[in-house]
Amino acid sequence: MTESDNIRVPVSQQPHSVTKSKKENGIGGLVSVQINEKAVMVPLGTTILEACRKNQIHIPTLCHHEDLCLAGLCRICVVDVEGMKTLQAACSFPITSPLKIHTSTPMVRKARRHIIDLILSEHCGECYSCIRNGNCELQALAKEYGVDGYRFGHVEQPRYSVDRSSVSVIRDLNKCILCRRCIRTCIDLQEVGVLEAIDRGDKTHIGTFLDKPLADVICINCGQCTNRCPTAALSTNDPSDEIWEAIDNPNKHVVIQTAPSPRAAIGEEFGVAPGKSFTGELNSALKRIGFDKVFDTNFTADLTIIEEGTELLNRLKKVLVNCDTSVKLPQFTSCSPGWIKFIEHFYPEYLDYLSTAKSPQQMFGAVIKTFYAKETGINPDDIVTVALMPCSAKKFECNRPEMNSSGYKDVDFGLTTREMATMIKEAGIYLPEMPKTGFDDPFGEASGAGLIFGATGGVMEAALRTVYELVTGREVPFKNLNIEPCRGFEGIKQASVKLENCVNEYSFLEGVDLKFLVAHGTANAKKVMQMLKRGELNDVHFVEIMACPGGCLGGGGQPIPTSAEIRRKRAQAIYEEEASLPIRKSHENPYVKYIYERFLTEGPCGKLSHKLLHTHYTKRGRFIS
Amino acid sequence: MLTLEKNSLSEEIEELVSLYGENRGSLLEILGAIEKKYGYISEFAQQEVARLLNIHPVEVYSFISFFSFLHSKPQGRNMVRMCKTIACNMKGADNISAVIEKELGIKFGETTKNRRVTLEYTNCLGMCDCAPAMLVNGKIYTNLDVEKAIKIINELK
Amino acid sequence: MSTSAVNPKKRTGPVIFSEYNSGDGIKKAFSLKREDILFELKESKLKGRGGAGFPTSSKWMLTAAATSEKKFLICNADEGEPGTFKDRVLLQEYPELVFDGMVIGGYTIGAKYGIVYLRGEYEYIYESLQSYLQSMRKRNFLGNNILGSNFSFDIKIHLGAGAYVCGEETALIESLEGERGEPRNRPPYPVNTGYMGYPTVVNNVETLAAVPHIVCKSGKWFKKFGTDKSTGSKLFSVSGDCNKPGVYELPWGITIRELLNIVEAENTKAVQVGGASGICIPKSGFDRKLGYEDAATGGSVIVFNEKRNMLQVLKNFMEFFVEESCGQCTPCRIGNVKLLEGVEKIEKGNYTFSYINTLKELGNTMKVASKCGLGQSSPNSFISILENFKDEIFKSNGANNDRVG
């Protein structure tokens, strides 16, 4: 069996299927088009939609999404191209010759209105009880086109039963408008391949292999589909009712840990433009809601760096000094639960390459219900740990049977950014205007290294800052500790840093070119695993993989909508917030030092660390779970 | 499914893949061949095809569900496809369908209890000038009337 | 196994069924340059015989002009339009025309690979076609170095699996590529980006069958038949209420009345020209001419006599489309369901005229907004039958007063 890319997307569906001219200003590079009596010049191959957007002409879309390949199947974006008998879909019509386009003729408007009415006639759902009320693309379109009645009728009874089998993602086919974005996300973007269109004609529905419940197939819970679904057909499994119950219960001590990616994006849920972090404001809001303590996940991110960094050095020693062939290199990061489930399903024979360190979320849960409980004298039975994450896979992660090393369920609930915003609004709080407060002790403020976990390359950068200094006694040779080769949204980044003049303890690494690789999105994870299979990673030591495009800041639970531009802004917010912090290396975090002195006294990768902060993985089926 | 059966099915599918090509373009041919031999494409067969062609099993399932002549669930030993489009309808296909249903004791879309016959409606078979027509296991029967239809059905029972 | 009413090889006709010996077209084509063949094709003004009626010479010219390491010629034998069976007759009785046409096509456009997409329902002619191809190879009309030239071309037959929508050329190509048979976005067109991304010509069986005749007898000869815009002849597959159903080759431009006479139809109330995607013509239109100018068809002509219930006919058509729609685009997937629901409402007497008008407007939207020909033409029968037979339908189905709501 070859590992060739059996790419599903036909050539006509890929963006820009027309070969673009090399020089835009060269002959044939630009085409003149007339859109609504406005004459513009556009590069050859531009779609009508792109041309209109560049010229502030609005065309509604539904199945179109910037991150995904073309579809042209909802037909909402149809426009009138002079000389063509039928209307053309603006999103997928490449301009290759001079055209006259009209975007709002009576026929176009009638067509759009009919299409919305048709979709509404089969859409079984009530806006006021729907989680996407206020942020639903169908709702917005209906408003834009003045829908005031069900011209073609309306379904009152649901046709399908809701799939609640998965603890991360809920599928409600009754709300599905068959835009196929979820399929293009799952198969083309993430290359996991869980969802496809089943049956034909009006029986078409989005389904899994043999229409099994989602929990029974190879869904990795990354939630990218929930982030791109225009309606509530796909949503994350919201535990906020149970969290409210715990908060309202005076006997329960409810603590929440917040990750950096939600903080960098939650402002979008309150109408703020992407790119501003609301860390301090969020702390106040959470206290006002009723959480007893607010902790910074970056603390355990720092802890993860210490544990994982130590593990890497141990592996390097075993390989380079003891020539132990049972030890696997490169070491893969293990903090992305979507990535973990991905490798458990698709590459179970390579589980030994994964670091055994838990994710920061799970480390925190274990630490809270042991160390924190001891320090404060609170019964761990009464502690409820909530994790605010950008991620829907974290819901699956905290429910994994082995995640109870504290003797209790380490993390009780995983909450996504969107779900958190709803809770905040429910409490009548307008987040952007809250005062800023800090995090609670004993975990206090974390280092910047922990904060940059939210961006792709962040874990690698944080790990290098610590590992390099441990090995050489010097800071990483990058200006302001900003390791640029780790930053940016390139699918797979590879770089290296030379270890010279090492301290005695690590003299075995003298002269070693520490090679690392960073990948984000499971499509790239797949490529990396294929490189591993082909032996192309034999001299690489450390690989960071994040399941979501962009890293955690592009997580499935993050605010909707998402786009490359939005993810870039979120990354900017994260790096800016980090640069201003006083401590920027994990090993300099005083609270990290504290926990090792007081609690994990055998040090990183010692017995207690292993019990609480490390985990093991499960081989899973290739096609069904 | 027994391991022995699984192994022989895997081998068969491997042969089909090497015959028709190891890319998704051979799906129509490979699935057509499996359907022809077994009357349907089982869960295991779908997984094997997906594995050997390096595509996702849900894509194989989706492909099968799209086409009327491919099935994911077991069918009867004999497949009867009755045309219900206009020309056959005009010549009394409705009546013949009702008679066939009565004869076998099942409705169209169902399989007899002894799993010998599956009845399916199909659309225009291209025999409009000698309607009504039906396909039985890929063989065409035209100019049907009630007696002819019953005779054909009885041979399948 | 019974076949059509007319005896094989005793068919007569001006073009397709005229005298032809296997291989003649290929031999003549090899003596010409590709540009000459394209010239004859252009002269002939041959249009696609599957129903869409796109000028064949344009398709071939665009593909011939494209530079690519591979090109494909696909014969669309996914004849699924209700009432059409002429391609089956051609494949069963005149394979030499079809396959010689493919070889000539491959030679002209520069393709080495030919594919016949045979609908799954025609599985029973698969073996005879395969053995005919084998005989062609033995006679050196197919395969490597045909007739000693340096042109190689071979044909593979792929069986379909029961989907009417795969008769649409991009849906056909999609199913050959192992995807669901859902039409693609066009542009780019198959002549540019077709099978596996290579330039591909998809031609109907009858179109290919006309090619050897044109090559042997010239495009000018072909133009003699038919009309100015609809040159040549057409194979009409006539069925329904008539005494002599079957395949008839007649020149384009013949009136419906003349055709009805030939097939000995009596007490005809309506004629469906173009299958379920065509229009239903009442008695008042029987002097209309069959052709691309007026009443076009891929060959299907279904005759209805006075006894037929036109609403039930319409219901049969709409049920067909609801089932066969691929389901990709909104107007066709849901629109056809709404049209069928409308027919059922009329059946039960549970409708208002304003809603019927709304559905007609929906039909007009479907005609322009659907992604492919299926959705674009499924409203034709809905609109034409309700319009042309409104007395029969609305009187006999009660409720002819406009109720509110």
Short mmCIF file of N, CA, C and O in Angstrom, two decimals, chain A residues 75-122:
data_model
loop_
_atom_site.label_atom_id
_atom_site.label_comp_id
_atom_site.label_asym_id
_atom_site.label_seq_id
_atom_site.Cartn_x
_atom_site.Cartn_y
_atom_site.Cartn_z
N ARG A 75 -25.87 27.87 -3.79
CA ARG A 75 -26.39 28.73 -4.86
C ARG A 75 -26.92 30.07 -4.36
O ARG A 75 -27.60 30.78 -5.09
N ILE A 76 -26.58 30.44 -3.15
CA ILE A 76 -27.02 31.74 -2.64
C ILE A 76 -26.25 32.86 -3.33
O ILE A 76 -26.76 33.94 -3.56
N CYS A 77 -24.99 32.57 -3.68
CA CYS A 77 -24.15 33.65 -4.19
C CYS A 77 -24.32 33.86 -5.69
O CYS A 77 -23.51 34.51 -6.32
N VAL A 78 -25.40 33.31 -6.28
CA VAL A 78 -25.54 33.40 -7.74
C VAL A 78 -25.61 34.85 -8.19
O VAL A 78 -26.19 35.71 -7.51
N VAL A 79 -25.01 35.11 -9.33
CA VAL A 79 -25.04 36.43 -9.93
C VAL A 79 -25.35 36.26 -11.41
O VAL A 79 -25.23 35.17 -11.96
N ASP A 80 -25.71 37.37 -12.04
CA ASP A 80 -26.04 37.36 -13.44
C ASP A 80 -24.80 37.74 -14.24
O ASP A 80 -24.28 38.84 -14.09
N VAL A 81 -24.34 36.80 -15.07
CA VAL A 81 -23.22 37.10 -15.96
C VAL A 81 -23.79 37.28 -17.35
O VAL A 81 -24.42 36.36 -17.89
N GLU A 82 -23.59 38.45 -17.91
CA GLU A 82 -24.21 38.73 -19.20
C GLU A 82 -23.75 37.73 -20.25
O GLU A 82 -22.57 37.47 -20.41
N GLY A 83 -24.72 37.22 -20.99
CA GLY A 83 -24.38 36.27 -22.04
C GLY A 83 -24.57 34.83 -21.62
O GLY A 83 -24.52 33.93 -22.45
N MET A 84 -24.78 34.58 -20.32
CA MET A 84 -24.97 33.20 -19.88
C MET A 84 -26.44 33.00 -19.50
O MET A 84 -27.03 33.84 -18.82
N LYS A 85 -26.95 31.86 -19.95
CA LYS A 85 -28.39 31.62 -19.76
C LYS A 85 -28.76 31.46 -18.30
O LYS A 85 -29.84 31.85 -17.87
N THR A 86 -27.86 30.81 -17.55
CA THR A 86 -28.19 30.57 -16.15
C THR A 86 -27.35 31.47 -15.27
O THR A 86 -26.33 32.01 -15.69
N LEU A 87 -27.79 31.60 -14.01
CA LEU A 87 -27.01 32.40 -13.06
C LEU A 87 -25.79 31.58 -12.65
O LEU A 87 -25.82 30.36 -12.64
N GLN A 88 -24.72 32.26 -12.31
CA GLN A 88 -23.48 31.58 -11.96
C GLN A 88 -23.17 31.80 -10.48
O GLN A 88 -23.43 32.85 -9.93
N ALA A 89 -22.58 30.81 -9.87
CA ALA A 89 -22.18 30.94 -8.47
C ALA A 89 -20.92 31.78 -8.40
O ALA A 89 -19.89 31.41 -8.95
N ALA A 90 -21.02 32.91 -7.69
CA ALA A 90 -19.88 33.84 -7.67
C ALA A 90 -18.66 33.24 -6.99
O ALA A 90 -17.52 33.55 -7.33
N CYS A 91 -18.90 32.34 -6.02
CA CYS A 91 -17.77 31.84 -5.24
C CYS A 91 -16.87 30.92 -6.04
O CYS A 91 -15.71 30.73 -5.69
N SER A 92 -17.39 30.34 -7.12
CA SER A 92 -16.58 29.35 -7.83
C SER A 92 -16.44 29.63 -9.31
O SER A 92 -16.05 28.77 -10.07
N PHE A 93 -16.73 30.83 -9.74
CA PHE A 93 -16.61 31.16 -11.15
C PHE A 93 -15.33 31.95 -11.36
O PHE A 93 -15.25 33.11 -10.97
N PRO A 94 -14.32 31.35 -11.96
CA PRO A 94 -13.08 32.09 -12.14
C PRO A 94 -13.19 33.02 -13.35
O PRO A 94 -13.73 32.65 -14.39
N ILE A 95 -12.69 34.23 -13.20
CA ILE A 95 -12.77 35.21 -14.28
C ILE A 95 -11.57 35.00 -15.20
O ILE A 95 -10.42 35.13 -14.78
N THR A 96 -11.87 34.64 -16.45
CA THR A 96 -10.77 34.41 -17.38
C THR A 96 -10.89 35.28 -18.61
O THR A 96 -10.02 35.26 -19.47
N SER A 97 -11.98 36.02 -18.72
CA SER A 97 -12.15 36.91 -19.87
C SER A 97 -13.05 38.06 -19.44
O SER A 97 -13.73 37.96 -18.43
N PRO A 98 -13.07 39.15 -20.20
CA PRO A 98 -13.88 40.30 -19.77
C PRO A 98 -15.34 39.92 -19.63
O PRO A 98 -15.91 39.24 -20.47
N LEU A 99 -15.94 40.34 -18.53
CA LEU A 99 -17.33 39.98 -18.26
C LEU A 99 -18.11 41.18 -17.78
O LEU A 99 -17.54 42.13 -17.26
N LYS A 100 -19.42 41.08 -17.91
CA LYS A 100 -20.31 42.08 -17.30
C LYS A 100 -21.15 41.33 -16.28
O LYS A 100 -21.88 40.42 -16.65
N ILE A 101 -21.03 41.75 -15.05
CA ILE A 101 -21.70 41.02 -13.98
C ILE A 101 -22.70 41.93 -13.27
O ILE A 101 -22.40 43.09 -13.01
N HIS A 102 -23.86 41.37 -12.98
CA HIS A 102 -24.85 42.11 -12.20
C HIS A 102 -25.15 41.31 -10.95
O HIS A 102 -25.54 40.14 -11.03
N THR A 103 -24.98 41.93 -9.79
CA THR A 103 -25.12 41.16 -8.55
C THR A 103 -26.48 41.30 -7.91
O THR A 103 -26.75 40.67 -6.90
N SER A 104 -27.35 42.12 -8.46
CA SER A 104 -28.63 42.29 -7.79
C SER A 104 -29.77 42.57 -8.75
O SER A 104 -30.52 43.50 -8.55
N THR A 105 -29.91 41.74 -9.77
CA THR A 105 -31.06 41.91 -10.66
C THR A 105 -32.30 41.31 -9.98
O THR A 105 -32.17 40.57 -9.00
N PRO A 106 -33.49 41.60 -10.48
CA PRO A 106 -34.70 41.00 -9.89
C PRO A 106 -34.62 39.48 -9.86
O PRO A 106 -35.01 38.86 -8.87
N MET A 107 -34.06 38.90 -10.93
CA MET A 107 -33.99 37.44 -10.96
C MET A 107 -33.04 36.92 -9.88
O MET A 107 -33.32 35.92 -9.21
N VAL A 108 -31.94 37.63 -9.69
CA VAL A 108 -30.97 37.22 -8.67
C VAL A 108 -31.60 37.32 -7.29
O VAL A 108 -31.50 36.40 -6.47
N ARG A 109 -32.27 38.42 -7.04
CA ARG A 109 -32.85 38.60 -5.71
C ARG A 109 -33.92 37.56 -5.45
O ARG A 109 -34.03 37.01 -4.36
N LYS A 110 -34.72 37.29 -6.49
CA LYS A 110 -35.77 36.29 -6.31
C LYS A 110 -35.15 34.93 -6.05
O LYS A 110 -35.61 34.18 -5.18
N ALA A 111 -34.09 34.62 -6.80
CA ALA A 111 -33.44 33.31 -6.62
C ALA A 111 -32.92 33.18 -5.20
O ALA A 111 -33.10 32.14 -4.55
N ARG A 112 -32.26 34.23 -4.70
CA ARG A 112 -31.70 34.15 -3.36
C ARG A 112 -32.81 33.96 -2.33
O ARG A 112 -32.71 33.14 -1.41
N ARG A 113 -33.86 34.69 -2.51
CA ARG A 113 -34.97 34.60 -1.56
C ARG A 113 -35.59 33.20 -1.59
O ARG A 113 -35.89 32.61 -0.56
N HIS A 114 -35.75 32.67 -2.79
CA HIS A 114 -36.30 31.31 -2.90
C HIS A 114 -35.41 30.30 -2.21
O HIS A 114 -35.88 29.39 -1.53
N ILE A 115 -34.09 30.45 -2.40
CA ILE A 115 -33.18 29.47 -1.81
C ILE A 115 -33.26 29.53 -0.29
O ILE A 115 -33.29 28.49 0.39
N ILE A 116 -33.33 30.74 0.26
CA ILE A 116 -33.44 30.84 1.72
C ILE A 116 -34.76 30.19 2.16
O ILE A 116 -34.79 29.44 3.14
N ASP A 117 -35.83 30.47 1.43
CA ASP A 117 -37.12 29.88 1.79
C ASP A 117 -37.07 28.36 1.71
O ASP A 117 -37.65 27.67 2.54
N LEU A 118 -36.38 27.85 0.71
CA LEU A 118 -36.28 26.39 0.58
C LEU A 118 -35.53 25.80 1.77
O LEU A 118 -35.93 24.78 2.33
N ILE A 119 -34.42 26.43 2.13
CA ILE A 119 -33.65 25.91 3.26
C ILE A 119 -34.49 25.96 4.53
O ILE A 119 -34.52 25.02 5.32
N LEU A 120 -35.21 27.08 4.72
CA LEU A 120 -36.02 27.21 5.92
C LEU A 120 -37.13 26.18 5.95
O LEU A 120 -37.58 25.76 7.02
N SER A 121 -37.58 25.75 4.77
CA SER A 121 -38.69 24.80 4.75
C SER A 121 -38.27 23.45 5.30
O SER A 121 -39.10 22.65 5.69
N GLU A 122 -36.98 23.18 5.33
CA GLU A 122 -36.52 21.88 5.84
C GLU A 122 -35.73 22.01 7.12
O GLU A 122 -35.29 21.03 7.71
#
